[in-house]
Amino acid sequence: MDKRQFLAAAAALAATPALAQTPKLGTDELGRTLASLKPKLVPRRKAKTAKLFLTPPCWPNAITADPQGRGFWVQQQRHDRGPEIAWLLDRKGKVLHSVVTKCEDCSGMAVGNGFVWSGANGASVHNPPDPPVEGVFQTDMNGKTVSHRQIPFGPKNNGGSCHGLAWENAEGGRLWIQSNRLEALVRMNPATWECDYMFPAAHVDRLHGIEVDGGFIWQVYGTQDPKVPGYDGYTPGLIKYDIKSGEPVLFVDFVPGSCDMHDVCVLDGQLYGVDAGEHPGWPVDEKYARPSFPELNSPSGGYVFKIDLI
């Protein structure tokens, strides 16, 4: 072999793929199979609920644990564009403090760094303005509006609606938002209003309130039987996400007869929920009526309740 032939042979060898071995039957070049590409099955569990107490008369559409351990914060939802109140309740439902906010159609709240944070779903009111009142309201404990900011990555005056807020005690405090427009859970620096992390929400029906629980996030969801309208055909549930991966690690389905759920919180390691009693698309039923409450379409409307996995 002369020098020219040697160089030609070396060039041909260099051009040969590094993984020239014959792949195993049913695998691609990276060793993947159809089975390996299938989504992993997420474990499922059941849960039951127990009613604790009624909130002040309203549609209570948001709940969060008090950072000082005194009990729960709940916030009302209104469709008439009136001011919406957030109440601090003790563990038996006694009102300890109230904060009037300018949020419209509140759909999620958090308490952190000394403020009430309220998520607006302002298109779901009577005669909404254009654009509707969306975004997140920051209110101090005396009812002063400190800021009103839009969910990011959208128009400056309308970042879309919210269906849940949660506070994370990390890096000076972080605010999580369930963004309906982005179909994602978005983590915000509340001081700079910069997004530092986000992940897609699960592709399930009726995503709603959220809560941080250590390295995880709980989120409300539910499934409606299309043949059975209203409460009787609905199965409330929860999703548990791993924050680091953004992947669901658990689905929880409530047993029949459980409370309907609009938001979730964790207090002393125990899960709790609240039912606004105003479930979209459900018929109002007089048998669910309560004194001074607006019209209700759920038997657990207005209740704070405990959630136990079984």
Short mmCIF file of C-alpha atoms in Angstrom, two decimals, residues 57-192:
data_model
loop_
_atom_site.label_atom_id
_atom_site.label_comp_id
_atom_site.label_asym_id
_atom_site.label_seq_id
_atom_site.Cartn_x
_atom_site.Cartn_y
_atom_site.Cartn_z
CA PRO A 57 -71.22 34.33 53.67
CA CYS A 58 -69.80 34.55 50.15
CA TRP A 59 -68.36 32.40 47.40
CA PRO A 60 -65.02 31.51 49.07
CA ASN A 61 -62.87 30.72 46.06
CA ALA A 62 -59.38 30.78 47.61
CA ILE A 63 -57.68 29.51 50.75
CA THR A 64 -54.16 29.56 52.16
CA ALA A 65 -52.60 28.76 55.52
CA ASP A 66 -51.72 31.69 57.76
CA PRO A 67 -47.90 32.02 57.89
CA GLN A 68 -48.09 32.53 61.68
CA GLY A 69 -50.11 29.34 62.18
CA ARG A 70 -53.25 31.11 63.42
CA GLY A 71 -55.54 29.36 60.94
CA PHE A 72 -56.61 30.09 57.38
CA TRP A 73 -56.98 32.97 54.99
CA VAL A 74 -59.94 32.72 52.62
CA GLN A 75 -60.98 35.17 49.92
CA GLN A 76 -64.33 35.71 48.32
CA GLN A 77 -65.15 35.77 44.63
CA ARG A 78 -67.71 38.18 43.21
CA HIS A 79 -69.17 38.60 39.73
CA ASP A 80 -70.46 42.15 40.21
CA ARG A 81 -67.05 43.88 40.18
CA GLY A 82 -67.41 44.87 43.83
CA PRO A 83 -64.49 44.84 46.32
CA GLU A 84 -63.46 41.36 47.44
CA ILE A 85 -62.59 40.58 51.05
CA ALA A 86 -59.87 38.30 52.38
CA TRP A 87 -60.54 37.04 55.90
CA LEU A 88 -58.13 35.56 58.43
CA LEU A 89 -60.01 32.79 60.25
CA ASP A 90 -58.87 30.85 63.28
CA ARG A 91 -58.94 27.06 63.20
CA LYS A 92 -62.62 27.03 64.15
CA GLY A 93 -63.69 29.68 61.65
CA LYS A 94 -63.75 32.80 63.85
CA VAL A 95 -62.84 35.98 61.95
CA LEU A 96 -59.60 37.46 63.29
CA HIS A 97 -58.90 40.06 60.61
CA SER A 98 -60.19 41.17 57.22
CA VAL A 99 -58.57 42.90 54.25
CA VAL A 100 -60.55 44.54 51.45
CA THR A 101 -58.90 44.11 48.05
CA LYS A 102 -59.52 45.50 44.58
CA CYS A 103 -59.21 42.06 42.99
CA GLU A 104 -62.02 41.07 40.61
CA ASP A 105 -63.40 37.52 40.46
CA CYS A 106 -60.65 36.24 42.79
CA SER A 107 -59.37 32.82 41.76
CA GLY A 108 -56.47 32.09 44.06
CA MET A 109 -54.67 33.81 46.90
CA ALA A 110 -51.46 33.68 48.90
CA VAL A 111 -50.06 35.43 51.95
CA GLY A 112 -46.36 36.20 52.05
CA ASN A 113 -43.87 38.89 53.05
CA GLY A 114 -46.64 40.60 54.99
CA PHE A 115 -49.04 41.02 52.05
CA VAL A 116 -52.18 39.44 50.64
CA TRP A 117 -51.71 38.38 47.02
CA SER A 118 -54.93 37.90 45.01
CA GLY A 119 -55.28 36.44 41.52
CA ALA A 120 -57.90 38.00 39.25
CA ASN A 121 -60.09 36.20 36.72
CA GLY A 122 -61.74 39.41 35.66
CA ALA A 123 -63.36 38.27 32.43
CA SER A 124 -65.81 36.19 34.50
CA VAL A 125 -67.84 39.13 35.79
CA HIS A 126 -70.96 40.91 34.60
CA ASN A 127 -70.08 43.47 31.91
CA PRO A 128 -66.29 43.23 32.14
CA PRO A 129 -64.23 46.13 30.78
CA ASP A 130 -61.93 45.72 27.78
CA PRO A 131 -59.39 44.53 28.67
CA PRO A 132 -60.76 42.74 31.74
CA VAL A 133 -59.19 43.15 35.16
CA GLU A 134 -56.66 40.32 35.28
CA GLY A 135 -53.32 39.74 36.97
CA VAL A 136 -52.21 39.78 40.60
CA PHE A 137 -53.09 42.32 43.28
CA GLN A 138 -50.72 42.96 46.19
CA THR A 139 -52.54 44.39 49.22
CA ASP A 140 -51.17 45.32 52.62
CA MET A 141 -52.88 44.29 55.87
CA ASN A 142 -54.71 47.64 56.05
CA GLY A 143 -56.31 47.23 52.62
CA LYS A 144 -53.96 49.48 50.67
CA THR A 145 -53.24 48.29 47.12
CA VAL A 146 -49.45 48.14 46.79
CA SER A 147 -49.31 46.84 43.23
CA HIS A 148 -51.37 45.34 40.42
CA ARG A 149 -49.27 43.45 37.89
CA GLN A 150 -49.98 41.22 34.92
CA ILE A 151 -48.97 37.60 34.46
CA PRO A 152 -45.83 37.71 32.25
CA PHE A 153 -45.25 36.83 28.59
CA GLY A 154 -48.37 38.52 27.28
CA PRO A 155 -49.77 41.97 26.51
CA LYS A 156 -48.73 44.59 29.05
CA ASN A 157 -52.34 45.39 29.92
CA ASN A 158 -53.72 41.81 29.92
CA GLY A 159 -51.53 38.82 30.78
CA GLY A 160 -54.56 36.57 31.09
CA SER A 161 -56.47 35.09 33.97
CA CYS A 162 -55.30 33.21 37.03
CA HIS A 163 -56.70 30.07 38.66
CA GLY A 164 -54.42 29.74 41.65
CA LEU A 165 -51.66 31.38 43.71
CA ALA A 166 -49.23 29.91 46.22
CA TRP A 167 -46.36 31.24 48.31
CA GLU A 168 -42.98 29.50 48.50
CA ASN A 169 -40.60 30.38 51.33
CA ALA A 170 -37.45 30.36 49.22
CA GLU A 171 -34.92 33.00 48.19
CA GLY A 172 -36.72 35.76 50.07
CA GLY A 173 -40.13 34.51 48.94
CA ARG A 174 -41.52 33.38 45.61
CA LEU A 175 -45.07 33.60 44.24
CA TRP A 176 -46.46 30.75 42.14
CA ILE A 177 -49.22 31.45 39.62
CA GLN A 178 -51.47 29.05 37.75
CA SER A 179 -51.61 30.90 34.42
CA ASN A 180 -54.64 29.93 32.35
CA ARG A 181 -53.30 31.55 29.18
CA LEU A 182 -49.88 29.89 29.41
CA GLU A 183 -51.33 26.61 30.74
CA ALA A 184 -48.38 26.59 33.11
CA LEU A 185 -47.32 27.09 36.69
CA VAL A 186 -45.15 30.19 36.82
CA ARG A 187 -42.84 31.20 39.68
CA MET A 188 -42.32 34.93 40.15
CA ASN A 189 -39.92 37.04 42.15
CA PRO A 190 -42.52 39.27 43.85
CA ALA A 191 -40.08 42.15 44.26
CA THR A 192 -38.82 42.40 40.67
#
